[in-house]
PDB file of C-alpha atoms and ligand atoms in Angstrom:
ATOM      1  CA  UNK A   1      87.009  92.215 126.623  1.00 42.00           C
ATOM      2  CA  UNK A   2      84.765  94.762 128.079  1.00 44.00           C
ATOM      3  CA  UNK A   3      86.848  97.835 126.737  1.00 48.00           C
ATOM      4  CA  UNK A   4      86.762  96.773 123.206  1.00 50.00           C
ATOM      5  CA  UNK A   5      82.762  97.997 123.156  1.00 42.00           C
ATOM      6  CA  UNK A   6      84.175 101.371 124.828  1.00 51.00           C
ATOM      7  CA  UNK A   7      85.149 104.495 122.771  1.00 55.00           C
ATOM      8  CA  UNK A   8      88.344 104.825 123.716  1.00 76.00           C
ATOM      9  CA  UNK A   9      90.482 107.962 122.261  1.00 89.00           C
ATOM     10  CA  UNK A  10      92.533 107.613 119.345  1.00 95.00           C
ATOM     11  CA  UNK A  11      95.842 109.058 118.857  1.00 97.00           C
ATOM     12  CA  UNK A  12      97.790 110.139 115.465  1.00 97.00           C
ATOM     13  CA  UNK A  13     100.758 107.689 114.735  1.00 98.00           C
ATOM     14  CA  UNK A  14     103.903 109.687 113.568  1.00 98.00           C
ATOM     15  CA  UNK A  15     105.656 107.770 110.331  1.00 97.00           C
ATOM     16  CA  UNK A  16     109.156 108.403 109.719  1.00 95.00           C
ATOM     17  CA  UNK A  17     110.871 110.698 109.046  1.00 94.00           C
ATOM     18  CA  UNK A  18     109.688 112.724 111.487  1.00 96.00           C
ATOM     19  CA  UNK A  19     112.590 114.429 114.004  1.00 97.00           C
ATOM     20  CA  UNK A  20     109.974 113.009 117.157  1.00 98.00           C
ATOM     21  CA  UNK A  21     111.012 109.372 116.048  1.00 98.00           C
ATOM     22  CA  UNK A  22     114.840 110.065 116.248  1.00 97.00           C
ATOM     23  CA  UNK A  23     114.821 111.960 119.451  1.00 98.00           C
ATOM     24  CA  UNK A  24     115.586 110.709 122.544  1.00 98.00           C
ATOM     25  CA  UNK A  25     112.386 110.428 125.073  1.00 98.00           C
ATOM     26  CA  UNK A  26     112.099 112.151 128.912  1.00 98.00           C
ATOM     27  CA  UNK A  27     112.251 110.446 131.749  1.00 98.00           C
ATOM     28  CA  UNK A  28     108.686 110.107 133.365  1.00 98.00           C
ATOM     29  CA  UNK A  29     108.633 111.872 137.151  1.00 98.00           C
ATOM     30  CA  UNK A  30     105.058 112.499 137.418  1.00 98.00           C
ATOM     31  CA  UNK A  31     102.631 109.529 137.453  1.00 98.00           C
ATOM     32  CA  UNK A  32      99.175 111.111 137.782  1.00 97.00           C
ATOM     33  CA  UNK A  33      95.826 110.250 135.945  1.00 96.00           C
ATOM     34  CA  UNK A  34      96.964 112.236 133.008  1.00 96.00           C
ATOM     35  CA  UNK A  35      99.795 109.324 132.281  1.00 97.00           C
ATOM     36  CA  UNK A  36      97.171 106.821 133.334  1.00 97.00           C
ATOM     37  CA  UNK A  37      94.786 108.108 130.510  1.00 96.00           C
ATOM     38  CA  UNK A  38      97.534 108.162 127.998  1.00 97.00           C
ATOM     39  CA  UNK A  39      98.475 104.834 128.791  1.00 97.00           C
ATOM     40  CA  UNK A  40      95.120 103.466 127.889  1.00 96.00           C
ATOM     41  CA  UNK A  41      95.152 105.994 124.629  1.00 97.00           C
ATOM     42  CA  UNK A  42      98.289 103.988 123.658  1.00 97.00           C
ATOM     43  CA  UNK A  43      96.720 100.627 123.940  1.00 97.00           C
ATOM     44  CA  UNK A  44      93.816 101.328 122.360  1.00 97.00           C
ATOM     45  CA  UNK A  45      95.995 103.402 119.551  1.00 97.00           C
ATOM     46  CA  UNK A  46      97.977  99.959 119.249  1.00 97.00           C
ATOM     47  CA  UNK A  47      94.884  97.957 118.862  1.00 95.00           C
ATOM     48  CA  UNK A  48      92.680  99.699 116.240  1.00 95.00           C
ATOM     49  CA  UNK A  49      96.336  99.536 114.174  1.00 96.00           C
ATOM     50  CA  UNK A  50      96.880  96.174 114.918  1.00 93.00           C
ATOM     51  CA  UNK A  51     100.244  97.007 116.252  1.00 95.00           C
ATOM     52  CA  UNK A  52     101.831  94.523 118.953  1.00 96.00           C
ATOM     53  CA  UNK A  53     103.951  97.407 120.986  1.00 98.00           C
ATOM     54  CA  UNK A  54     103.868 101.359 120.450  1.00 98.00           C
ATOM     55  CA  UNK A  55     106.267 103.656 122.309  1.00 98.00           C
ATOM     56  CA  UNK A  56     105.102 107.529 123.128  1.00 98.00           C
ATOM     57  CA  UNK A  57     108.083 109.161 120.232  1.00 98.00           C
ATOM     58  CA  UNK A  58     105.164 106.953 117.920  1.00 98.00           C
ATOM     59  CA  UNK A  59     102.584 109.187 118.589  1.00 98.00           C
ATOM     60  CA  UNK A  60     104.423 112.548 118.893  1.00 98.00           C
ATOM     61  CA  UNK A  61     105.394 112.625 122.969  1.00 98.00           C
ATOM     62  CA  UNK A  62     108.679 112.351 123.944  1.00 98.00           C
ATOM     63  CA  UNK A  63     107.994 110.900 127.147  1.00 98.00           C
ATOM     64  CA  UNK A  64     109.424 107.245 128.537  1.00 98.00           C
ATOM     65  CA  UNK A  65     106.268 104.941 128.123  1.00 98.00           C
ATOM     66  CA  UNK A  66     105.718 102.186 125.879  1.00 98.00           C
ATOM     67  CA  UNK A  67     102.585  99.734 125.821  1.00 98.00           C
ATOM     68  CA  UNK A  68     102.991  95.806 124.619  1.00 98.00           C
ATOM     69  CA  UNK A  69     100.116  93.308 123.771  1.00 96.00           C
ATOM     70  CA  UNK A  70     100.918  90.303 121.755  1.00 94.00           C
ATOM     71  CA  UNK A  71      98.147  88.168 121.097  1.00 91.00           C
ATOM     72  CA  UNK A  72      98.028  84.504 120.873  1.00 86.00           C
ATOM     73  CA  UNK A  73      95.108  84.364 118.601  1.00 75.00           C
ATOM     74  CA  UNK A  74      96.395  86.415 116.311  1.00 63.00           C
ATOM     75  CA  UNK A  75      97.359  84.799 112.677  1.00 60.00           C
ATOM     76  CA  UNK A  76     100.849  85.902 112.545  1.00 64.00           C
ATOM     77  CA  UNK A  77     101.873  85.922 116.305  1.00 66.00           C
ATOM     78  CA  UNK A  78     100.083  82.401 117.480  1.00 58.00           C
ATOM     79  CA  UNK A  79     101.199  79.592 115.631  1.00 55.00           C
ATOM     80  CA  UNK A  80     104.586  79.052 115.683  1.00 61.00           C
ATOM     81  CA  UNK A  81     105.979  77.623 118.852  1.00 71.00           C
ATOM     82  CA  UNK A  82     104.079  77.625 122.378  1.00 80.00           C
ATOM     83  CA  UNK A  83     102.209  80.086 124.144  1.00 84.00           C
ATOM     84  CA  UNK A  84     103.963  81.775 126.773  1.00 88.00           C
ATOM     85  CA  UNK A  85     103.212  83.553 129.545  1.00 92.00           C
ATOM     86  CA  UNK A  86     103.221  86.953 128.093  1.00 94.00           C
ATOM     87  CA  UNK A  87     101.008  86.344 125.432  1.00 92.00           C
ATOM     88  CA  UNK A  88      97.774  88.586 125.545  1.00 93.00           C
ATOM     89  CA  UNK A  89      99.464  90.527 128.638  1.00 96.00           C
ATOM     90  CA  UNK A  90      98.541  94.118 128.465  1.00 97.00           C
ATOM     91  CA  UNK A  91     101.817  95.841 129.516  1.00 98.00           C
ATOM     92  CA  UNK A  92     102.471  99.461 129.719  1.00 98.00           C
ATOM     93  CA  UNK A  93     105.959  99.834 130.801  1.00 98.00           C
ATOM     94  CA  UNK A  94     107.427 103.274 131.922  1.00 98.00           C
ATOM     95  CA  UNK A  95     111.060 104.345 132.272  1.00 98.00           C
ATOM     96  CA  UNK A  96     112.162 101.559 131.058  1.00 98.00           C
ATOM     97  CA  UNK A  97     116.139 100.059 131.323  1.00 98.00           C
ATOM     98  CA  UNK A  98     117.491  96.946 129.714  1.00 98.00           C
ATOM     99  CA  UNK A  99     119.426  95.570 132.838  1.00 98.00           C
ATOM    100  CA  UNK A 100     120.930  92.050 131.283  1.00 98.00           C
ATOM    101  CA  UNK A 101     120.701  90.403 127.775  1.00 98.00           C
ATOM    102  CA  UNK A 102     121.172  87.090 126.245  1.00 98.00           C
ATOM    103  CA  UNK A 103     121.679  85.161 123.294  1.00 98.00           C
ATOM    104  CA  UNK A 104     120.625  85.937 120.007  1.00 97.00           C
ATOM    105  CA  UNK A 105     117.323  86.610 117.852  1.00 95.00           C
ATOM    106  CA  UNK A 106     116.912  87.214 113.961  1.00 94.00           C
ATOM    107  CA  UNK A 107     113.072  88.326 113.620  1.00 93.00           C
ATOM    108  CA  UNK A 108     111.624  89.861 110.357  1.00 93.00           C
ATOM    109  CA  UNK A 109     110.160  93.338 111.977  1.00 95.00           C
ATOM    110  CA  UNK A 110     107.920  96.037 111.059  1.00 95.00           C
ATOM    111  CA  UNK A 111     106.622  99.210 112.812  1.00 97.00           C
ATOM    112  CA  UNK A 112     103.634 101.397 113.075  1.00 98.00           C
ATOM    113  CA  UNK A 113     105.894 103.891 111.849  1.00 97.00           C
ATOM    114  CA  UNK A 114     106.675 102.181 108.549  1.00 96.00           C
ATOM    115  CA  UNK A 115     103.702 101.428 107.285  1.00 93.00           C
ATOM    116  CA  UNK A 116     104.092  98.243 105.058  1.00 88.00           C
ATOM    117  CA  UNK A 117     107.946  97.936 105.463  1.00 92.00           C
ATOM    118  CA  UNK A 118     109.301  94.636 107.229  1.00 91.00           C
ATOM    119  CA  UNK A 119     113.185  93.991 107.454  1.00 91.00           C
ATOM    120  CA  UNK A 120     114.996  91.164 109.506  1.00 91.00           C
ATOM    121  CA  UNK A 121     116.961  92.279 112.774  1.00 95.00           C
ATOM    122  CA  UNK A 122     119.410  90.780 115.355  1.00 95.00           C
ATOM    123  CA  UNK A 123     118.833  91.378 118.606  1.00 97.00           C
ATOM    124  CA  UNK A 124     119.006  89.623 122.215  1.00 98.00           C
ATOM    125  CA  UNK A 125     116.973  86.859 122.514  1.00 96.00           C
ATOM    126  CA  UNK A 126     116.435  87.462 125.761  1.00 97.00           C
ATOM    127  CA  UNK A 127     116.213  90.596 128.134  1.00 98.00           C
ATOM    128  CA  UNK A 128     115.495  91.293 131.832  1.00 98.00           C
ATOM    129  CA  UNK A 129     114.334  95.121 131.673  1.00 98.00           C
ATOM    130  CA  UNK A 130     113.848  97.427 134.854  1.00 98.00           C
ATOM    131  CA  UNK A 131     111.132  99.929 134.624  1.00 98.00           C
ATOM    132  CA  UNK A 132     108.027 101.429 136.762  1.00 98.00           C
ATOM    133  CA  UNK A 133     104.283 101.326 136.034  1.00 98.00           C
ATOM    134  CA  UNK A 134     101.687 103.739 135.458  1.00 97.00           C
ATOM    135  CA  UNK A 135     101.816 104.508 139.420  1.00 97.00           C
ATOM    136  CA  UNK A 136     105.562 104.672 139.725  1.00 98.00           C
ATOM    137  CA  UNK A 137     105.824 101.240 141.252  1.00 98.00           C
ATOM    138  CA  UNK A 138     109.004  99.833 140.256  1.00 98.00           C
ATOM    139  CA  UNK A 139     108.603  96.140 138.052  1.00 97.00           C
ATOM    140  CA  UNK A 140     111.217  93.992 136.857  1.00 98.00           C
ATOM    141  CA  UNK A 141     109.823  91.996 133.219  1.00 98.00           C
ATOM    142  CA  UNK A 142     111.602  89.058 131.659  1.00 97.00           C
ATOM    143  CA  UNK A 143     111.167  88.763 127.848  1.00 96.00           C
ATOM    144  CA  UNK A 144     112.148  86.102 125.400  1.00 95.00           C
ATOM    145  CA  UNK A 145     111.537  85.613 122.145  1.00 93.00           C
ATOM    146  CA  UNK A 146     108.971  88.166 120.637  1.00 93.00           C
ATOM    147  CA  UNK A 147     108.489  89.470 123.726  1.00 96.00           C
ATOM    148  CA  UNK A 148     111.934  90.259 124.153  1.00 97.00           C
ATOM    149  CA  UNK A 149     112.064  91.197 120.294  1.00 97.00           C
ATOM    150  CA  UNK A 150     108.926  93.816 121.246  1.00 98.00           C
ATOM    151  CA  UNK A 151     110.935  95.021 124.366  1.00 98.00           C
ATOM    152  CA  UNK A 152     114.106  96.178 122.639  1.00 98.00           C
ATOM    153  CA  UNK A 153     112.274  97.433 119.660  1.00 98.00           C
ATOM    154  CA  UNK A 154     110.003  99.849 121.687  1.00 98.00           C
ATOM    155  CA  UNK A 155     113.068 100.884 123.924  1.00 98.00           C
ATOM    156  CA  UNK A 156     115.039 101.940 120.932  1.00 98.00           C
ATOM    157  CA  UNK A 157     112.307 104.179 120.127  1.00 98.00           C
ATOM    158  CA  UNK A 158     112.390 106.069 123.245  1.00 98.00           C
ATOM    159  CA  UNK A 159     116.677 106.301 122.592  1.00 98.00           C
ATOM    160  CA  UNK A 160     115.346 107.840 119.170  1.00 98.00           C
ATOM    161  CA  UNK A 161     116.127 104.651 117.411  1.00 98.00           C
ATOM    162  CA  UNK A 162     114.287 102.866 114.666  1.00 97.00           C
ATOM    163  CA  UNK A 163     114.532  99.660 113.804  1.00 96.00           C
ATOM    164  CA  UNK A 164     116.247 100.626 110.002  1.00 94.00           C
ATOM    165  CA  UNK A 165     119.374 102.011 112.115  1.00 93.00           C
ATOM    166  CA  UNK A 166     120.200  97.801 112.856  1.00 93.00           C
ATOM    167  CA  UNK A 167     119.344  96.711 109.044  1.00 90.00           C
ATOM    168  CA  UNK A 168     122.240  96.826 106.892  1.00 85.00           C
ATOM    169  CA  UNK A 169     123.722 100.349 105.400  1.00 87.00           C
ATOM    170  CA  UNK A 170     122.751  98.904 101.732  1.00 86.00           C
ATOM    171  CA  UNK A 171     118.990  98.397 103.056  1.00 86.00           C
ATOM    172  CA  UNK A 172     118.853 101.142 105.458  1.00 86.00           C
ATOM    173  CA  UNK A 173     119.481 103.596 102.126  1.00 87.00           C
ATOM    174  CA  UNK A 174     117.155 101.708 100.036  1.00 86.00           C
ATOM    175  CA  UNK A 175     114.326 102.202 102.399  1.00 85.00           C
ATOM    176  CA  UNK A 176     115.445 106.187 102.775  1.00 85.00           C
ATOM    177  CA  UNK A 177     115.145 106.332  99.074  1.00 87.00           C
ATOM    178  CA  UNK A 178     111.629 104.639  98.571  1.00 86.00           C
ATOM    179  CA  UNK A 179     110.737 107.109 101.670  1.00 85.00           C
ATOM    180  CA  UNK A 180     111.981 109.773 100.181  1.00 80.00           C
ATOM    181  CA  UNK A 181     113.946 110.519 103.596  1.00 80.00           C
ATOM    182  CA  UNK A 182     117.166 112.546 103.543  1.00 72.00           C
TER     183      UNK A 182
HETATM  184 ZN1   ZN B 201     108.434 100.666 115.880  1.00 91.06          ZN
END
């Protein structure tokens, strides 16, 4: 892609604990070239930390935008199962709202936001979410599988959820230990 020769602004990822990554995120009213620019900023942020979804509370702004890319190519995202049609789809999703849910997932996660940490968590395997776009226009986006996986993962950030909160108590302390979190 054309962009990838572009210098593109980077922003700081926030790792836990930081009070930004348990706090719940603002509702987005104003969709203006300011949001548009931070969209791309988020991407691009994403990409250079080879991240497959980053939500706003991940780089300090408690505003309700997350971006998703999850690419086909990539070692650990491409060669189990079949592609599917939201593979290598740039999404930037604002305002999101998980609107129905189905079935279950078990997927070993990590986050931007833990650096090197990876834990299993259940989750819906499938989700129909509600949400608006960079211009306000109001999009509806299935996602199964990783995609859905990505989805709920990103939307718990802007609740002020990480992903530790759905690992067991017993592995949710260990991790706060080896963090050295309260
Ligand atoms: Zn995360």
């Amino acid at each position: 892609m054309v962009e990838d020769n572009m210098t593109q602004e980077q922003l700081k990822i926030v790792t836990w604990p930081a009070p930004v990554l348990e706090t719940r995120a603002e509702e987005i009213t104003v969709f203006d070239d300011g949001l548009r620019a931070f969209g791309e900023a988020m991407h691009a942020t994403m990409r250079t930390a080879h991240g497959i979804g980053l939500a706003a509370n991940q780089v300090g702004v408690l505003k309700r935008i997350l971006v998703i890319e999850i690419p086909w190519d990539g070692k650990r995202y491409g060669k189990n199962g079949e592609r599917r049609a939201w593979h290598d789809q740039r999404y930037t999703i604002v305002n999101p709202e998980i609107v129905e849910q189905e079935g279950v997932i078990t997927f070993n996660e990590g986050c931007l936001s833990f650096p090197e940490l990876f834990g299993e968590v259940e989750r819906a395997r499938r989700v129909l979410v509600k949400a608006q776009d960079v211009d306000g226009k109001a999009q509806v986006i299935e996602g199964d599988n990783l995609f859905a996986v990505c989805l709920q993962h990103e939307i718990d950030h802007l609740n002020g959820i990480v992903f530790i909160n759905h690992m067991t108590k017993l592995r949710a302390d260990a991790i706060r230990q080896k963090l050295g979190a309260p």
